[in-house]
Structure formats: C-alpha cells, structure tokens
XYZ file of C-alpha atoms in Angstrom:
505
model
C 117.977 -83.632 12.633
C 115.943 -86.279 10.916
C 112.736 -88.349 11.829
C 114.438 -91.474 12.748
C 116.914 -89.765 14.868
C 113.869 -87.765 16.591
C 112.235 -90.442 16.652
C 115.057 -92.252 18.760
C 114.949 -90.105 20.769
C 110.871 -90.540 21.213
C 111.242 -93.705 22.310
C 113.895 -93.046 25.297
C 111.462 -89.912 26.298
C 108.678 -92.676 26.350
C 110.818 -95.027 29.345
C 110.167 -91.893 31.057
C 107.550 -91.128 30.215
C 105.414 -94.485 31.750
C 107.744 -94.418 34.738
C 107.679 -90.809 35.655
C 104.987 -89.881 38.494
C 103.478 -86.766 36.756
C 104.346 -87.189 32.466
C 103.185 -83.524 32.367
C 106.279 -82.350 33.626
C 108.142 -83.854 30.228
C 105.465 -82.716 27.964
C 106.586 -80.876 24.828
C 104.643 -79.631 22.388
C 107.855 -79.575 19.897
C 107.808 -83.587 20.090
C 104.091 -83.073 19.583
C 104.747 -81.394 15.948
C 107.662 -83.654 15.550
C 104.943 -87.312 15.580
C 102.797 -84.982 13.752
C 104.871 -84.949 10.362
C 105.639 -88.098 10.515
C 102.168 -89.491 10.295
C 101.642 -87.989 7.296
C 103.991 -90.584 5.585
C 101.904 -93.699 4.357
C 104.960 -95.312 4.343
C 105.814 -95.537 7.907
C 107.001 -99.098 9.986
C 105.255 -101.300 12.481
C 108.224 -99.974 15.070
C 108.143 -96.791 14.462
C 104.420 -96.795 14.824
C 105.004 -98.505 17.720
C 107.183 -95.951 19.306
C 104.786 -92.997 18.288
C 102.178 -95.555 20.881
C 103.946 -95.727 23.549
C 104.998 -91.519 23.444
C 101.706 -90.853 23.277
C 100.027 -93.451 25.385
C 101.153 -91.725 29.043
C 101.088 -88.241 28.331
C 97.030 -89.048 27.025
C 96.527 -90.857 30.184
C 97.505 -87.210 31.653
C 94.897 -85.425 33.827
C 96.791 -82.285 34.020
C 97.035 -82.531 29.991
C 92.848 -83.871 28.931
C 92.699 -80.107 28.189
C 96.019 -79.892 25.901
C 94.814 -79.154 21.974
C 98.728 -79.944 20.786
C 97.798 -83.391 22.148
C 94.451 -83.288 21.274
C 95.948 -82.405 17.730
C 98.354 -84.793 17.572
C 95.920 -87.329 19.260
C 93.125 -87.407 16.130
C 96.225 -86.712 13.811
C 97.020 -90.497 14.697
C 93.532 -91.985 14.219
C 93.539 -90.210 10.826
C 96.162 -92.135 10.433
C 95.273 -95.906 11.789
C 92.352 -95.475 9.958
C 93.577 -94.300 5.962
C 96.352 -97.622 7.117
C 93.822 -99.769 9.169
C 94.390 -102.142 5.965
C 98.204 -102.709 6.279
C 99.748 -104.926 8.289
C 102.449 -102.613 10.038
C 98.801 -101.509 11.918
C 96.976 -105.057 12.390
C 99.676 -105.857 14.451
C 99.278 -103.641 16.638
C 95.804 -102.970 17.065
C 95.599 -104.212 20.339
C 98.247 -101.185 21.550
C 95.686 -99.010 19.982
C 92.928 -100.501 21.985
C 95.237 -99.800 25.267
C 96.158 -95.918 23.649
C 92.222 -96.043 23.241
C 91.421 -97.433 26.780
C 94.206 -94.023 28.291
C 91.901 -91.514 25.775
C 88.465 -92.616 27.373
C 88.659 -93.088 30.667
C 90.592 -89.422 30.987
C 87.893 -86.324 30.895
C 88.110 -84.372 28.559
C 86.323 -81.051 27.516
C 85.554 -81.506 24.243
C 85.894 -85.212 22.995
C 83.925 -85.998 20.122
C 86.126 -85.365 17.100
C 88.554 -87.763 18.771
C 85.778 -90.020 19.742
C 85.376 -90.135 15.593
C 88.602 -91.548 14.918
C 88.303 -93.576 17.490
C 85.421 -95.136 16.971
C 86.212 -95.442 12.895
C 89.137 -97.455 14.050
C 87.930 -99.999 16.407
C 85.266 -100.755 14.348
C 86.998 -102.276 12.184
C 89.454 -104.192 14.138
C 88.008 -107.535 14.669
C 89.764 -108.702 18.035
C 87.835 -108.603 21.361
C 89.803 -105.673 22.901
C 87.978 -103.547 20.081
C 84.966 -104.697 21.126
C 85.302 -103.930 24.890
C 86.718 -100.762 24.224
C 83.934 -99.945 22.100
C 81.471 -100.758 24.753
C 83.619 -98.683 27.508
C 83.575 -95.572 25.501
C 80.227 -96.561 25.348
C 79.705 -96.285 28.744
C 82.083 -93.899 29.855
C 81.146 -90.965 27.140
C 77.780 -92.103 26.371
C 76.026 -88.431 24.669
C 79.440 -88.079 23.042
C 79.041 -91.570 21.673
C 75.264 -91.144 21.355
C 76.362 -88.716 19.058
C 78.978 -90.251 16.838
C 77.107 -93.324 15.796
C 74.068 -92.056 14.404
C 76.470 -89.464 12.261
C 77.856 -93.488 10.861
C 75.096 -95.788 11.706
C 73.427 -91.995 8.734
C 76.314 -92.196 6.516
C 76.761 -95.859 5.509
C 75.013 -99.018 7.631
C 77.772 -101.981 7.354
C 79.317 -104.864 9.141
C 81.652 -102.439 10.618
C 78.938 -99.233 11.851
C 76.423 -101.753 13.286
C 79.385 -103.152 15.568
C 78.101 -99.402 17.265
C 74.762 -101.474 18.462
C 76.353 -103.769 21.286
C 77.324 -101.259 22.631
C 74.899 -98.778 22.940
C 73.079 -101.469 23.871
C 74.388 -101.701 27.079
C 72.988 -97.468 27.457
C 69.769 -99.663 26.500
C 69.685 -101.402 29.741
C 72.269 -98.871 31.350
C 68.543 -97.096 31.877
C 70.307 -93.832 30.972
C 68.289 -92.832 28.353
C 64.782 -92.665 27.964
C 63.979 -94.670 24.812
C 63.434 -92.007 22.496
C 67.086 -91.659 21.861
C 66.958 -94.906 20.150
C 64.325 -94.468 18.082
C 66.754 -93.774 15.216
C 69.325 -96.569 15.846
C 66.323 -99.386 15.997
C 65.062 -98.255 12.513
C 68.166 -98.682 11.655
C 68.437 -102.422 13.511
C 65.245 -103.215 12.115
C 65.484 -101.992 8.433
C 68.235 -104.096 8.054
C 67.048 -107.449 9.482
C 65.240 -108.716 5.543
C 68.676 -106.999 3.823
C 71.476 -108.592 5.754
C 73.281 -111.645 4.518
C 76.258 -111.011 7.243
C 76.202 -113.156 10.165
C 78.140 -110.894 12.643
C 75.834 -107.988 11.393
C 72.898 -109.490 11.714
C 73.592 -110.381 15.763
C 74.261 -107.320 16.547
C 71.207 -105.945 14.791
C 69.252 -108.670 16.947
C 71.281 -107.558 20.032
C 70.510 -104.070 19.735
C 66.570 -105.120 18.951
C 66.504 -107.393 22.175
C 67.982 -105.109 24.815
C 65.466 -102.655 23.253
C 62.736 -105.731 23.942
C 64.162 -106.053 27.806
C 64.427 -102.454 29.013
C 61.181 -100.444 27.007
C 58.821 -103.435 25.745
C 57.396 -104.871 23.542
C 55.169 -102.482 22.454
C 57.713 -99.929 21.409
C 59.640 -102.025 19.982
C 56.442 -102.911 17.358
C 55.885 -99.157 16.731
C 59.566 -99.225 14.825
C 58.740 -102.918 12.844
C 55.578 -101.190 11.879
C 56.966 -97.626 10.979
C 59.291 -99.566 8.620
C 57.174 -102.095 7.641
C 59.080 -104.875 8.359
C 57.020 -107.940 10.064
C 58.394 -108.382 13.890
C 57.568 -112.582 13.203
C 61.156 -111.551 10.800
C 62.908 -111.172 14.470
C 61.383 -113.498 15.934
C 62.319 -116.357 13.802
C 65.911 -114.675 13.090
C 66.779 -114.754 17.327
C 64.622 -118.362 17.145
C 67.873 -119.626 14.621
C 70.404 -117.763 16.027
C 69.895 -119.739 19.563
C 69.572 -122.828 17.785
C 73.438 -121.920 15.804
C 75.348 -121.570 18.704
C 73.845 -124.298 21.185
C 74.218 -126.741 18.514
C 77.740 -125.066 17.110
C 79.643 -122.412 19.343
C 78.381 -124.155 22.729
C 82.372 -124.615 23.409
C 82.856 -120.907 22.843
C 79.750 -119.441 25.472
C 82.837 -116.156 26.365
C 81.945 -114.542 23.019
C 79.092 -115.721 22.718
C 77.192 -115.910 26.335
C 76.161 -112.395 26.675
C 74.304 -111.914 23.392
C 72.822 -115.834 23.446
C 71.299 -114.182 26.575
C 70.082 -111.330 25.008
C 68.246 -113.443 22.305
C 66.517 -115.588 24.830
C 65.440 -112.768 27.547
C 63.822 -111.412 24.699
C 62.209 -114.828 23.084
C 60.568 -115.002 26.939
C 59.097 -111.433 27.195
C 58.038 -112.212 23.284
C 56.473 -115.937 24.388
C 54.865 -114.358 27.018
C 53.515 -111.017 24.676
C 52.585 -113.840 21.737
C 50.801 -115.860 24.236
C 48.524 -113.193 26.350
C 47.645 -111.331 23.216
C 49.471 -108.096 23.986
C 51.808 -108.874 20.533
C 49.167 -109.604 18.151
C 50.371 -111.762 15.405
C 48.093 -113.175 12.226
C 47.217 -116.587 12.171
C 49.760 -117.952 9.908
C 52.084 -116.428 11.805
C 51.310 -117.691 15.040
C 52.140 -120.827 14.009
C 55.036 -120.139 12.643
C 56.387 -118.426 15.537
C 55.588 -121.718 17.556
C 56.926 -123.966 15.137
C 60.342 -121.531 15.863
C 60.251 -121.991 18.896
C 59.826 -125.582 19.114
C 62.677 -125.911 16.909
C 65.051 -123.904 19.734
C 63.154 -125.397 22.492
C 64.405 -129.272 20.970
C 68.627 -127.419 21.287
C 67.732 -125.573 25.048
C 66.454 -128.332 25.922
C 69.408 -130.807 24.227
C 71.939 -128.668 25.883
C 71.146 -128.809 29.302
C 70.090 -132.586 28.853
C 73.788 -132.353 28.920
C 75.858 -132.186 31.456
C 76.426 -129.106 33.179
C 80.070 -127.710 33.384
C 82.023 -128.122 36.699
C 83.425 -124.921 36.582
C 82.780 -120.897 34.581
C 79.779 -121.245 34.994
C 77.607 -118.432 32.695
C 74.914 -118.162 35.938
C 72.734 -115.816 34.007
C 72.966 -117.867 31.203
C 72.236 -120.673 32.764
C 69.002 -119.337 34.750
C 67.701 -117.228 31.447
C 67.815 -120.872 29.333
C 65.953 -122.523 32.645
C 63.732 -119.497 32.569
C 62.706 -119.633 29.052
C 62.547 -123.689 28.787
C 59.512 -123.488 31.524
C 57.902 -120.767 29.902
C 57.629 -122.534 26.638
C 56.411 -125.804 29.173
C 53.774 -123.597 30.849
C 52.448 -121.189 27.680
C 52.545 -124.298 24.882
C 51.219 -127.235 27.998
C 53.442 -129.963 26.468
C 53.145 -133.082 28.148
C 54.928 -134.392 30.515
C 54.443 -137.628 28.525
C 55.692 -136.299 25.553
C 59.545 -137.273 23.728
C 61.343 -134.803 26.429
C 63.169 -136.985 28.853
C 61.443 -135.049 32.331
C 62.858 -137.697 34.831
C 66.662 -136.432 33.337
C 66.512 -132.969 32.689
C 65.028 -133.324 36.776
C 68.470 -134.931 37.278
C 70.414 -132.225 35.424
C 68.417 -129.828 37.477
C 68.819 -131.305 41.121
C 73.039 -131.255 39.740
C 73.130 -127.524 38.294
C 71.436 -126.500 42.004
C 74.096 -128.589 43.899
C 76.563 -126.611 42.577
C 75.618 -122.750 42.521
C 77.890 -121.651 45.650
C 75.423 -119.462 46.675
C 71.981 -119.317 47.971
C 70.255 -120.825 44.431
C 66.640 -118.479 45.195
C 67.514 -116.353 41.780
C 68.247 -119.708 40.052
C 64.721 -121.498 41.901
C 62.543 -118.179 40.780
C 64.217 -119.196 37.082
C 62.889 -123.517 37.561
C 59.345 -122.683 38.952
C 57.331 -122.891 36.063
C 59.238 -126.015 34.955
C 58.505 -127.651 38.230
C 54.680 -127.252 38.618
C 54.286 -128.052 34.940
C 55.609 -131.274 35.931
C 53.774 -132.207 39.410
C 51.023 -133.530 37.554
C 53.173 -136.506 37.361
C 53.644 -138.816 40.274
C 57.011 -140.202 39.295
C 58.457 -136.845 38.606
C 57.344 -135.340 42.130
C 59.549 -138.163 43.545
C 61.850 -137.831 41.371
C 61.885 -134.144 42.137
C 62.471 -135.275 45.773
C 64.728 -137.312 44.744
C 67.172 -134.334 43.473
C 66.660 -132.028 46.954
C 64.719 -129.864 44.720
C 62.359 -129.070 47.645
C 65.066 -127.760 49.645
C 65.859 -125.707 47.248
C 62.075 -124.031 46.507
C 61.172 -124.036 50.872
C 64.634 -122.150 50.682
C 63.328 -119.751 48.310
C 59.715 -119.527 49.855
C 61.753 -118.293 53.527
C 63.532 -115.856 51.252
C 60.995 -114.312 49.433
C 57.221 -114.467 51.301
C 57.322 -110.995 53.004
C 60.082 -109.695 49.796
C 56.516 -110.236 47.381
C 53.988 -108.109 50.221
C 55.479 -105.271 47.842
C 56.139 -107.092 43.777
C 53.176 -108.750 41.684
C 55.648 -110.887 39.990
C 57.956 -112.090 43.253
C 54.126 -112.869 44.459
C 53.236 -114.582 41.703
C 56.311 -117.074 42.224
C 56.309 -117.170 45.737
C 52.506 -118.673 45.062
C 53.732 -120.976 42.705
C 56.959 -122.471 45.432
C 53.855 -122.884 47.338
C 51.545 -125.108 44.732
C 54.615 -126.664 43.941
C 55.390 -127.851 47.952
C 51.649 -128.674 48.537
C 51.935 -131.599 45.437
C 55.042 -132.226 47.163
C 53.644 -132.448 50.006
C 51.626 -135.221 49.348
C 53.761 -137.962 48.597
C 57.315 -137.557 50.561
C 57.128 -135.832 54.199
C 59.165 -132.489 54.170
C 60.786 -131.763 57.681
C 61.909 -128.306 56.380
C 57.938 -126.912 56.336
C 57.837 -127.944 60.570
C 61.355 -126.015 61.431
C 59.892 -122.589 59.407
C 58.830 -120.870 62.544
C 56.719 -117.839 60.688
C 53.612 -116.235 61.521
C 51.308 -116.136 58.306
C 49.332 -112.840 59.918
C 52.635 -110.904 59.481
C 52.201 -111.733 55.434
C 50.027 -108.536 54.155
C 49.571 -110.104 50.696
C 46.451 -111.774 50.893
C 47.269 -114.118 47.775
C 50.729 -114.850 49.257
C 48.557 -115.816 52.616
C 46.064 -118.279 51.457
C 49.057 -120.769 49.848
C 51.502 -120.636 52.574
C 48.704 -120.973 55.453
C 47.398 -123.621 53.439
C 50.525 -125.190 52.778
C 51.281 -126.010 55.721
C 47.831 -126.948 56.729
C 48.463 -129.875 53.858
C 51.551 -130.642 55.101
C 50.742 -130.964 58.598
C 53.144 -128.375 59.349
C 51.103 -125.662 61.703
C 53.234 -125.375 64.301
C 53.577 -121.857 63.366
C 49.313 -121.358 64.396
C 50.559 -121.831 68.294
C 47.959 -119.675 70.282
C 43.830 -119.938 70.289
C 43.865 -115.980 69.303
C 46.133 -116.506 66.671
C 43.823 -119.547 64.761
C 40.727 -117.230 65.831
C 42.772 -114.654 63.669
C 43.640 -116.765 60.732
C 40.320 -117.783 60.514
C 38.762 -114.372 60.482
C 40.683 -113.731 58.026
C 40.578 -116.733 55.478
C 36.570 -116.771 56.062
C 36.819 -112.738 55.167
C 39.114 -113.507 51.940
C 36.785 -116.545 50.942
C 34.006 -113.994 49.509
C 36.431 -112.820 47.900
C 35.219 -114.711 43.649
C 37.570 -113.159 42.099
C 40.824 -114.910 44.098
C 41.872 -117.888 45.315
C 38.098 -118.734 46.451
C 38.823 -122.675 46.293
C 42.351 -122.749 47.745
C 40.529 -120.445 50.728
C 38.184 -122.838 51.360
C 40.458 -125.552 51.640
C 42.194 -123.813 54.187
C 39.140 -123.743 55.840
C 38.200 -126.941 55.890
C 41.729 -127.990 57.311
C 40.938 -126.167 60.150
C 37.621 -127.295 60.140
C 35.114 -124.326 59.956
C 32.893 -124.754 57.416
C-alpha cells in the first residue's frame, strides 16, 4: 500500500485515538514505522504533517506508552524532521499543533527524555510564537534536570538568538529555588559575556532577564563574580536594563502581556542594584556611579510619566504595579529627591489613591511598596493634606494592623512597620485618624522593641492611647520604655519622646 493510502488510514485512526479511553489498545508498532518512513521525505505536504501530528499526539499522552521505545523513536524522527524543515511554510503553519504535541510529550513522565527533549527544545527555540516560549518554560519546570543538560549543550555549541531563548525558561528555574547557584554559573557567564557584543534586541532581553533573575535569587555578590571573571563592567548591565525599562514604558506600554514578565524582572533587579550601590555592597568607580545615576534618573522619569497616567480599570498586572512603585520609592529615598522638584507629587498621590481603590483585596502588599515614597513626602504639609484627601492613611493603618506582630520575626517587616508608624505620626499632626482610635492593640505583646517604641509613640501622638487601659499596663509600658531609653544605639529620641508624652522624665 502506498504512503498516501497509509496516511489516509492513519488519519481515520487518529480520530479513534483521540476519543479512546486507552490509546495503547489501538497502538501498532508497524504504524510507527510507516510514519517514520514518510518523515524521511523532504517534500511532505502540510496536510500530511497534520495527519502525523494528530496521530502521534494522543499516543504521546498515553502513560502506558511512556516507556515504549518504538514510539519514542518515532517522536525523535518527527522532531528531527521538524528541525530539518523548520524554515518551510508547511512546518511554520503547524507550529501551534507541534506545541500541543510537545506539551503532551513533556507532560507524560518518560524514562529517558533527554534525547527527545533536545529535539523539542531545538525546534521551539527557533519558532517565534508565544506558545513556543511557553512550551520551553513548561519543559524547563517539568523536566528541569534534562532541560539544564540540553540547554548547556546548545549554548556551549553556539550562542545565537535561538539558543539564548533558553535563558528565559532557565530564569524560571533560578527563581524556583530548586537548584543551587552553582548550577547556573555556566549560563550566567554566557549571558554576561554576550552583553557587550549583542546587537539583537531579543537576544539582549533574554540575557538581561536571566541575569536579573540571578540578581533576585542569589544576590549581587554571585552576579558580580561572573562579571569579574568575564571582564565585563557591571555598569553595562545597569545601563542596558535602564534602557530596556524606558523603551518598554515609552513605546510598548500597551503590550504589557508580552513584556510584563521581563519588565518586572528588570524593575526588581534595578531595585536591588540601587540599594546595593547606595549602601556600598556593590562598589563602582566614581565615574561609573555618576553614569549609573544618570541612567537611573532617565529611567525614573519614564516610570513617573507612566504612573502619572490614569491606571487601567481592568487587567492590571499587580506584581508589575508593585515593582514600579517600590522602585520609585527606593529612588526617591536613596537620592533624596526634593518634593519641590519638577515632579508633580500631588498628581502622583492622586494616582496612588486611585490604584489603591482599584485593588480588590486588602492592599497591604501594595502599601508595603508605597511606604518609602510616602515617607519621603511627609516633610511637605500640602502633600500630607493630599495623602489624607485620597484616603491613603486608611490603607497604611490597615497595613500596620496586619503586620505589627508579623514584624516580630522578620527584620525587613519591622522596618516597613516602623516606616508606616512614621508616616502616620506625620499625618496625625495635621489630621484626626479615627481608625487608630478603634485599634485595640496591647502594645506590651509586641516583642520587637523597635516596633513597640514606634507603635506606642504613634498612639500617644495621635491621642489614640486607649490600649493602655489600667495603671498596671501604664507602669509596664513606662518601665519598658525606661529600659529601652538606655540603649543609645536604638531609637533613643523616639523612646524619650514617648516617655515625655506619658509625663515621665
């Protein structure tokens, strides 16, 4: 029987396989041989390829056939054909169908997947459709060890735009915390060494995204060591990330579904970089510090322009929103930008109020990102009025109530709680905060001493000291404050102020 007749028979069989409860009952090894013979032809039509994909996909999904060597060989032959003919229209047009087949292969546990995965990765790294990138990401998570091995071989052989597409899925493995940093040394060096010579925007984004993921997961020290070993200036990474953020916000702001993940990674890695450079954890030369500051200033202007525009009413990427506000707050605090600058802080607070109202669930996580910016604005009376008019204080109070005891065990949380107290102290000097009056909190149960001092001071300064109900509680609070006031390294002035408000010298 000729191949056309065989393919027609397999087309009918494909319909039966899709509806069968057990595809293995209809599996015949000789049919696989027929398909393998057909795949040796370079002039395979698009319709014939569709027939083969429809026939193979339900078999690939069948767990009973996951260890079948004949089927595995057929799958390898199919991907060999697809990679050999990837430039042909017949293959390009069926890329989505091949993605569905690949998903079936990756989803079904197999004994030896590496050689098969190599064919899958090679094909999908050359196909420029969203489904192909999603498939690579799924393969990285589902077959992580094999994916690491195949990706290393691909990038070791040749660093191209196609092979660099594997860096984005590897970034998912980085942030998954499944592997130690040493597993990614090779990939990080590839990404770093590619930065000075990469001209393709897509390839550059894959490299920057992967480096950013390593920044977030392993810290600046690990990333810096790769830059030093590759003799590449870390400033190149900072500058390129700043440029990418500006380009996306200024030219692709309506396509966040495509750029959102990459943009979020850039924003978060810049946030860490800014803190590390300002704290001295990452040392740059004086000239590099100036260049970094200039690049970041231009980026902050783009972020501000974006945030000043009315927020969308639906399909808000909250992770991205939080990243932007957090980075802006870090920038304002670390560089001490004056509230008398050209930035329209009043409009920025209007937008802050709008975005908080749009947040369906309690906005504690968003407030956490806003606190540095809000604190920076507290020195300006007009901005305090604007903050109160937009109801921002109610969200800060809600944040404080949710996190006051969680801060006991987390240093970073305690810093944010203290920041919230400081913002509310400024607000309470100009406005009544009735929400604090209704807060029945026993300050003596706060085990973190710094948080205890600031919460007590806030309640006293806002005249919301109803939590101190008895003479015994009053004496206990005074005794604890007296003891803490002897610690010159702590919040000594705040402690003395709280004592003075209790009329104790």
